[in-house]
Amino acid sequence: MTSYLIRRLLLIIPTLWAILTINFFIVQLAPGGPVEQAIAQMQGLTDGLMERIAGSDGGELKEADATLDSKGARGLDPEVIAQIEAQFGFDKPIGERYVDMLLRYAQFDFGDSLFRGRTVIELIKERLPVSISLGLWSTLIIYLISIPLGIKKAINHGSRFDVYTTTAVIIGYAIPGFLFAFALIVLFAGGTYFDWFPLRGLTSPNFDDLSPWEQIKDYAWHMTLPVLATVIGGFATLTLLTKNSFLDEVRKQYVTTAKAKGLTDSQVLYGHVFRNAMLLIISGFPAALISIFFGASLLIEVMFSLEGLGLLGYESTVARDFPVMFASLYIFTLIGLVMGIVSDLTYTLIDPRIDFEGRA
């Protein structure tokens, strides 16, 4: 198992390199980069000053003329454009920028944001608690409800309970998370009816002044609606996967043999079936966690004014803030690859018969 883990860890390096390389050249060659945006903003300032000139008195005219002289009344001076390119690092060839990025990322040096005036690490540390809160609590709730529900549905396959619960989880799956979030805001966050929960932020402004127990309550108070909106569509897939996995195992010959030996249904279910059926469910855990962690929570973060990593990545993409974009991609990919290794380790804990070393 040790050599298998070493190979998997070493495989992370070329995987990260390939993903970063492909995205780097696609993004760098796409139009509308940070240099173009900065130039457009400065040209917009020039256009605004020209409008001021048209309806200004003498004093304002002199002020506008002075500003226009510094920016260029009929377009930006080539020296100004060169300064902008140097500021954003685009005065270097694309190959040099690519090698520099790889060398810095190998040392986890992600540089500074182009537009926020802070280091990328500081921005990620600031946004990380929100994404961790949404991702971990949502995944935990989904698994705690879906797995027992799926097992009970498998035991009572075809019953009214099975039919009703299937209908309920499919309806929940069909409701978009952002639409359910909107309904929660209208109903419980002061939208129209009740004002029971806050609408903004992860904690209250006076959070540091609260006692430990009050801090826990305040945190739970703020997280209730965002977590509910995140998990609403997550039950169907895992519940039905759990049910079908257990049904498939129950119909196998070893279950019949175990019952013939006098074992009770509970002993058969949790002593034999559970371990085999859970393998398929565990295989989907990394993908589910990463999806909720960084993808599904984006709209929820926007609607509840929660500044997490999903929103940071989106804002950086729109603004073409390349250092934040690539750092987010790097971290997301690295976490996903590590979670895949954790999933393999969990396989061996649940079923020691699985030998990845032997397969290799």
Short mmCIF file of C-alpha atoms in Angstrom, two decimals:
data_model
loop_
_atom_site.label_atom_id
_atom_site.label_comp_id
_atom_site.label_asym_id
_atom_site.label_seq_id
_atom_site.Cartn_x
_atom_site.Cartn_y
_atom_site.Cartn_z
CA MET A 1 0.00 0.00 0.00
CA THR A 2 2.90 2.34 0.70
CA SER A 3 4.30 2.14 -2.81
CA TYR A 4 0.78 2.64 -4.22
CA LEU A 5 0.34 5.82 -2.18
CA ILE A 6 3.76 7.09 -3.32
CA ARG A 7 2.79 6.52 -6.96
CA ARG A 8 -0.54 8.30 -6.47
CA LEU A 9 1.15 11.25 -4.77
CA LEU A 10 3.74 11.49 -7.55
CA LEU A 11 0.93 11.34 -10.13
CA ILE A 12 -0.45 14.58 -8.66
CA ILE A 13 2.51 16.51 -10.11
CA PRO A 14 1.93 15.80 -13.85
CA THR A 15 -1.84 16.12 -13.38
CA LEU A 16 -1.51 19.58 -11.86
CA TRP A 17 1.00 20.56 -14.51
CA ALA A 18 -1.29 19.48 -17.37
CA ILE A 19 -4.34 21.27 -15.97
CA LEU A 20 -2.44 24.48 -15.23
CA THR A 21 -0.72 24.44 -18.63
CA ILE A 22 -3.91 24.00 -20.63
CA ASN A 23 -5.79 26.67 -18.70
CA PHE A 24 -2.84 29.08 -18.70
CA PHE A 25 -2.51 29.23 -22.48
CA ILE A 26 -6.28 29.28 -23.07
CA VAL A 27 -6.78 32.19 -20.67
CA GLN A 28 -3.66 34.10 -21.71
CA LEU A 29 -4.59 33.97 -25.39
CA ALA A 30 -8.22 34.93 -24.80
CA PRO A 31 -9.15 38.60 -25.44
CA GLY A 32 -10.14 40.98 -22.67
CA GLY A 33 -7.25 40.41 -20.27
CA PRO A 34 -6.28 42.69 -17.37
CA VAL A 35 -4.23 45.00 -19.62
CA GLU A 36 -7.16 45.52 -21.99
CA GLN A 37 -9.50 46.14 -19.05
CA ALA A 38 -7.13 48.69 -17.50
CA ILE A 39 -6.78 50.48 -20.83
CA ALA A 40 -10.56 50.49 -21.28
CA GLN A 41 -11.02 52.00 -17.82
CA MET A 42 -8.51 54.77 -18.52
CA GLN A 43 -10.11 55.47 -21.89
CA GLY A 44 -13.46 55.63 -20.14
CA LEU A 45 -12.01 58.25 -17.80
CA THR A 46 -10.86 60.22 -20.84
CA ASP A 47 -14.32 60.04 -22.41
CA GLY A 48 -15.88 61.26 -19.16
CA LEU A 49 -13.51 64.21 -19.02
CA MET A 50 -14.37 65.12 -22.60
CA GLU A 51 -18.04 65.26 -21.60
CA ARG A 52 -17.13 67.57 -18.71
CA ILE A 53 -15.31 69.89 -21.12
CA ALA A 54 -18.41 70.25 -23.29
CA GLY A 55 -20.44 71.79 -20.43
CA SER A 56 -17.80 73.29 -18.13
CA ASP A 57 -16.73 76.77 -17.13
CA GLY A 58 -13.16 78.03 -17.43
CA GLY A 59 -11.83 76.61 -14.13
CA GLU A 60 -13.21 73.14 -14.79
CA LEU A 61 -11.88 73.32 -18.34
CA LYS A 62 -8.32 73.91 -17.13
CA GLU A 63 -8.62 71.05 -14.62
CA ALA A 64 -9.94 68.70 -17.27
CA ASP A 65 -7.23 69.75 -19.72
CA ALA A 66 -4.53 68.97 -17.14
CA THR A 67 -5.96 65.52 -16.53
CA LEU A 68 -6.36 64.83 -20.20
CA ASP A 69 -2.76 65.82 -20.83
CA SER A 70 -1.64 63.18 -18.31
CA LYS A 71 -3.79 60.44 -19.86
CA GLY A 72 -3.82 61.46 -23.47
CA ALA A 73 -6.85 63.30 -24.87
CA ARG A 74 -6.94 61.33 -28.12
CA GLY A 75 -6.00 57.88 -26.79
CA LEU A 76 -3.44 56.58 -24.37
CA ASP A 77 0.20 57.27 -24.93
CA PRO A 78 2.24 54.16 -25.89
CA GLU A 79 4.44 54.75 -22.83
CA VAL A 80 1.36 54.59 -20.59
CA ILE A 81 0.31 51.33 -22.22
CA ALA A 82 3.84 49.97 -21.71
CA GLN A 83 3.66 50.92 -18.02
CA ILE A 84 0.32 49.10 -17.69
CA GLU A 85 1.77 45.98 -19.32
CA ALA A 86 4.77 46.09 -16.99
CA GLN A 87 2.49 46.55 -13.97
CA PHE A 88 0.58 43.37 -14.79
CA GLY A 89 3.66 41.45 -15.92
CA PHE A 90 2.67 41.36 -19.58
CA ASP A 91 5.89 43.02 -20.71
CA LYS A 92 7.46 39.56 -20.67
CA PRO A 93 6.99 36.85 -23.34
CA ILE A 94 4.23 34.34 -22.65
CA GLY A 95 6.74 31.52 -22.30
CA GLU A 96 8.64 33.37 -19.60
CA ARG A 97 5.41 34.14 -17.73
CA TYR A 98 4.44 30.46 -17.93
CA VAL A 99 7.75 29.19 -16.52
CA ASP A 100 7.69 31.85 -13.79
CA MET A 101 4.19 30.75 -12.75
CA LEU A 102 5.19 27.08 -12.55
CA LEU A 103 8.27 27.85 -10.44
CA ARG A 104 6.30 30.02 -8.02
CA TYR A 105 3.39 27.58 -7.73
CA ALA A 106 5.79 24.75 -6.97
CA GLN A 107 6.67 26.78 -3.85
CA PHE A 108 3.00 27.70 -3.17
CA ASP A 109 3.81 31.32 -3.97
CA PHE A 110 0.69 32.62 -5.72
CA GLY A 111 1.72 36.28 -5.90
CA ASP A 112 -0.57 39.30 -5.50
CA SER A 113 -4.02 40.02 -6.84
CA LEU A 114 -3.95 42.38 -9.80
CA PHE A 115 -6.87 44.51 -8.65
CA ARG A 116 -7.41 43.93 -4.92
CA GLY A 117 -4.07 45.14 -3.59
CA ARG A 118 -3.55 42.02 -1.44
CA THR A 119 -1.75 38.71 -1.74
CA VAL A 120 -3.70 35.76 -3.12
CA ILE A 121 -3.01 33.75 0.04
CA GLU A 122 -4.60 36.46 2.17
CA LEU A 123 -7.71 36.49 -0.02
CA ILE A 124 -8.03 32.69 0.08
CA LYS A 125 -7.56 32.56 3.86
CA GLU A 126 -10.23 35.21 4.27
CA ARG A 127 -12.75 33.36 2.07
CA LEU A 128 -11.92 29.80 3.16
CA PRO A 129 -14.08 29.66 6.35
CA VAL A 130 -17.25 30.31 4.34
CA SER A 131 -16.55 27.55 1.82
CA ILE A 132 -15.52 25.10 4.55
CA SER A 133 -18.70 25.84 6.48
CA LEU A 134 -21.01 25.38 3.50
CA GLY A 135 -19.17 22.37 2.10
CA LEU A 136 -18.65 20.35 5.28
CA TRP A 137 -22.04 20.98 6.88
CA SER A 138 -23.92 20.38 3.63
CA THR A 139 -22.06 17.15 2.87
CA LEU A 140 -22.44 15.92 6.45
CA ILE A 141 -26.19 16.55 6.49
CA ILE A 142 -26.70 14.94 3.08
CA TYR A 143 -24.82 11.79 4.07
CA LEU A 144 -26.42 11.54 7.53
CA ILE A 145 -29.89 11.66 5.99
CA SER A 146 -29.42 9.94 2.63
CA ILE A 147 -27.59 6.79 3.75
CA PRO A 148 -30.06 5.73 6.51
CA LEU A 149 -32.96 6.73 4.24
CA GLY A 150 -31.55 4.71 1.35
CA ILE A 151 -31.05 1.64 3.59
CA LYS A 152 -34.62 1.89 4.91
CA LYS A 153 -35.94 2.24 1.36
CA ALA A 154 -34.02 -0.86 0.31
CA ILE A 155 -35.44 -2.84 3.26
CA ASN A 156 -38.98 -1.62 2.44
CA HIS A 157 -38.62 -1.76 -1.33
CA GLY A 158 -41.95 -1.26 -3.09
CA SER A 159 -43.80 -0.10 0.03
CA ARG A 160 -45.71 3.17 0.40
CA PHE A 161 -42.79 4.56 2.39
CA ASP A 162 -40.47 3.81 -0.53
CA VAL A 163 -42.78 5.43 -3.07
CA TYR A 164 -43.48 8.55 -1.00
CA THR A 165 -39.87 9.18 -0.07
CA THR A 166 -38.74 8.66 -3.66
CA THR A 167 -41.27 11.25 -4.80
CA ALA A 168 -40.13 13.68 -2.11
CA VAL A 169 -36.40 13.44 -2.89
CA ILE A 170 -36.98 13.70 -6.65
CA ILE A 171 -39.07 16.84 -6.16
CA GLY A 172 -36.28 18.27 -4.00
CA TYR A 173 -33.76 17.37 -6.70
CA ALA A 174 -35.85 19.16 -9.32
CA ILE A 175 -35.89 22.42 -7.35
CA PRO A 176 -32.85 24.59 -8.23
CA GLY A 177 -30.83 25.57 -5.18
CA PHE A 178 -30.98 29.29 -5.94
CA LEU A 179 -34.79 29.15 -6.30
CA PHE A 180 -35.11 27.41 -2.94
CA ALA A 181 -32.73 29.99 -1.46
CA PHE A 182 -34.96 32.77 -2.79
CA ALA A 183 -38.01 31.11 -1.19
CA LEU A 184 -36.19 30.81 2.14
CA ILE A 185 -35.23 34.49 2.03
CA VAL A 186 -38.80 35.54 1.27
CA LEU A 187 -40.26 33.33 3.99
CA PHE A 188 -37.74 33.50 6.83
CA ALA A 189 -35.21 36.30 6.25
CA GLY A 190 -37.41 39.37 6.32
CA GLY A 191 -38.39 39.16 2.66
CA THR A 192 -42.18 39.19 3.15
CA TYR A 193 -43.29 37.03 6.04
CA PHE A 194 -40.92 36.24 8.91
CA ASP A 195 -37.65 37.84 9.98
CA TRP A 196 -36.17 34.87 11.84
CA PHE A 197 -32.75 34.52 10.21
CA PRO A 198 -30.06 36.98 9.04
CA LEU A 199 -29.54 37.61 5.37
CA ARG A 200 -25.87 38.56 5.25
CA GLY A 201 -22.55 37.24 6.48
CA LEU A 202 -21.25 34.22 8.33
CA THR A 203 -21.41 35.79 11.80
CA SER A 204 -22.77 38.91 13.51
CA PRO A 205 -20.66 42.10 13.79
CA ASN A 206 -20.33 41.61 17.57
CA PHE A 207 -19.27 37.98 17.24
CA ASP A 208 -15.95 38.47 19.05
CA ASP A 209 -17.73 39.95 22.07
CA LEU A 210 -20.02 36.94 22.52
CA SER A 211 -19.48 34.03 24.88
CA PRO A 212 -18.44 30.67 23.35
CA TRP A 213 -21.97 29.27 23.56
CA GLU A 214 -23.45 32.46 22.08
CA GLN A 215 -20.87 32.29 19.26
CA ILE A 216 -21.98 28.75 18.43
CA LYS A 217 -25.62 29.84 18.35
CA ASP A 218 -24.80 32.90 16.26
CA TYR A 219 -22.82 30.81 13.76
CA ALA A 220 -25.64 28.24 13.48
CA TRP A 221 -28.18 31.07 13.15
CA HIS A 222 -26.32 32.49 10.15
CA MET A 223 -25.62 29.12 8.51
CA THR A 224 -29.12 27.61 8.70
CA LEU A 225 -30.63 29.06 5.52
CA PRO A 226 -27.52 28.79 3.28
CA VAL A 227 -26.96 25.16 4.28
CA LEU A 228 -30.63 24.29 3.72
CA ALA A 229 -30.51 25.89 0.29
CA THR A 230 -27.33 23.97 -0.56
CA VAL A 231 -28.51 20.51 0.50
CA ILE A 232 -32.03 20.57 -0.98
CA GLY A 233 -30.99 18.97 -4.24
CA GLY A 234 -28.32 16.66 -2.82
CA PHE A 235 -30.49 13.96 -1.29
CA ALA A 236 -31.91 12.29 -4.40
CA THR A 237 -28.72 10.96 -6.01
CA LEU A 238 -27.14 9.62 -2.83
CA THR A 239 -30.41 8.19 -1.45
CA LEU A 240 -31.23 6.27 -4.63
CA LEU A 241 -27.61 5.19 -5.02
CA THR A 242 -27.62 3.81 -1.48
CA LYS A 243 -30.92 2.01 -2.01
CA ASN A 244 -29.88 0.42 -5.31
CA SER A 245 -26.49 -0.56 -3.94
CA PHE A 246 -28.05 -2.34 -0.96
CA LEU A 247 -30.71 -4.00 -3.12
CA ASP A 248 -28.00 -5.33 -5.41
CA GLU A 249 -26.07 -6.79 -2.48
CA VAL A 250 -29.15 -8.26 -0.75
CA ARG A 251 -29.92 -10.37 -3.83
CA LYS A 252 -26.49 -12.02 -3.87
CA GLN A 253 -25.83 -15.60 -2.85
CA TYR A 254 -23.76 -14.84 0.25
CA VAL A 255 -26.78 -13.17 1.87
CA THR A 256 -28.87 -16.29 1.40
CA THR A 257 -26.04 -18.37 2.85
CA ALA A 258 -25.70 -16.09 5.87
CA LYS A 259 -29.44 -16.29 6.58
CA ALA A 260 -29.32 -20.08 6.23
CA LYS A 261 -26.70 -20.15 8.97
CA GLY A 262 -29.20 -18.55 11.35
CA LEU A 263 -28.03 -14.94 11.30
CA THR A 264 -30.68 -12.30 11.92
CA ASP A 265 -31.61 -9.70 9.32
CA SER A 266 -29.72 -7.02 11.25
CA GLN A 267 -26.60 -9.18 11.47
CA VAL A 268 -26.73 -9.88 7.75
CA LEU A 269 -27.43 -6.25 6.86
CA TYR A 270 -24.79 -4.57 9.01
CA GLY A 271 -22.31 -7.42 9.24
CA HIS A 272 -22.10 -8.35 5.57
CA VAL A 273 -24.20 -6.24 3.23
CA PHE A 274 -23.27 -2.83 4.66
CA ARG A 275 -19.55 -3.17 4.07
CA ASN A 276 -19.94 -4.23 0.43
CA ALA A 277 -22.73 -1.81 -0.43
CA MET A 278 -20.92 1.20 1.02
CA LEU A 279 -17.97 0.84 -1.36
CA LEU A 280 -19.91 2.33 -4.26
CA ILE A 281 -21.19 5.17 -2.08
CA ILE A 282 -17.74 6.05 -0.76
CA SER A 283 -16.37 6.20 -4.30
CA GLY A 284 -18.57 9.23 -4.96
CA PHE A 285 -17.69 11.08 -1.77
CA PRO A 286 -14.72 13.14 -3.09
CA ALA A 287 -16.67 14.34 -6.13
CA ALA A 288 -19.70 15.20 -3.98
CA LEU A 289 -17.61 17.12 -1.46
CA ILE A 290 -15.69 19.09 -4.08
CA SER A 291 -18.89 19.85 -6.00
CA ILE A 292 -20.62 21.27 -2.92
CA PHE A 293 -17.43 22.85 -1.62
CA PHE A 294 -16.56 24.97 -4.65
CA GLY A 295 -19.30 24.71 -7.23
CA ALA A 296 -22.83 24.37 -5.96
CA SER A 297 -22.37 27.04 -3.31
CA LEU A 298 -21.59 29.87 -5.78
CA LEU A 299 -25.15 31.13 -6.23
CA ILE A 300 -25.89 30.53 -2.55
CA GLU A 301 -22.89 32.67 -1.61
CA VAL A 302 -24.15 35.44 -3.88
CA MET A 303 -27.72 35.36 -2.57
CA PHE A 304 -26.74 35.28 1.11
CA SER A 305 -23.79 37.68 0.72
CA LEU A 306 -21.30 35.04 1.82
CA GLU A 307 -17.82 35.75 0.48
CA GLY A 308 -16.46 32.27 -0.13
CA LEU A 309 -13.99 30.71 -2.55
CA GLY A 310 -16.65 30.03 -5.18
CA LEU A 311 -17.61 33.69 -5.35
CA LEU A 312 -13.94 34.73 -5.27
CA GLY A 313 -13.14 32.49 -8.25
CA TYR A 314 -16.13 33.83 -10.19
CA GLU A 315 -15.29 37.47 -9.50
CA SER A 316 -11.66 36.88 -10.43
CA THR A 317 -12.67 35.25 -13.71
CA VAL A 318 -14.92 38.16 -14.64
CA ALA A 319 -12.21 40.69 -13.73
CA ARG A 320 -9.45 38.61 -15.38
CA ASP A 321 -7.51 38.59 -12.12
CA PHE A 322 -5.13 35.89 -13.33
CA PRO A 323 -3.19 35.22 -10.10
CA VAL A 324 -6.40 34.59 -8.15
CA MET A 325 -7.89 32.55 -11.02
CA PHE A 326 -4.94 30.19 -11.32
CA ALA A 327 -4.40 29.92 -7.57
CA SER A 328 -8.05 28.93 -7.10
CA LEU A 329 -7.75 26.38 -9.90
CA TYR A 330 -4.52 25.04 -8.42
CA ILE A 331 -6.00 24.64 -4.92
CA PHE A 332 -9.30 23.14 -6.15
CA THR A 333 -7.47 20.59 -8.29
CA LEU A 334 -5.01 19.70 -5.55
CA ILE A 335 -7.81 19.15 -3.02
CA GLY A 336 -9.71 17.01 -5.52
CA LEU A 337 -6.69 14.79 -6.20
CA VAL A 338 -5.93 14.40 -2.49
CA MET A 339 -9.57 13.49 -1.81
CA GLY A 340 -9.30 10.76 -4.42
CA ILE A 341 -6.39 9.24 -2.49
CA VAL A 342 -8.36 9.55 0.77
CA SER A 343 -11.22 7.70 -0.92
CA ASP A 344 -8.89 4.81 -1.81
CA LEU A 345 -7.64 4.64 1.77
CA THR A 346 -11.23 4.52 3.01
CA TYR A 347 -11.87 1.59 0.67
CA THR A 348 -9.20 -0.46 2.40
CA LEU A 349 -10.50 0.49 5.86
CA ILE A 350 -14.02 -0.69 5.06
CA ASP A 351 -12.99 -3.78 3.12
CA PRO A 352 -9.44 -5.07 3.80
CA ARG A 353 -9.86 -7.49 0.90
CA ILE A 354 -9.29 -4.63 -1.51
CA ASP A 355 -5.60 -4.54 -2.40
CA PHE A 356 -4.60 -1.66 -4.66
CA GLU A 357 -1.01 -2.86 -4.52
CA GLY A 358 -2.01 -6.22 -5.92
CA ARG A 359 -4.01 -4.56 -8.70
CA ALA A 360 -1.01 -2.45 -9.61
#
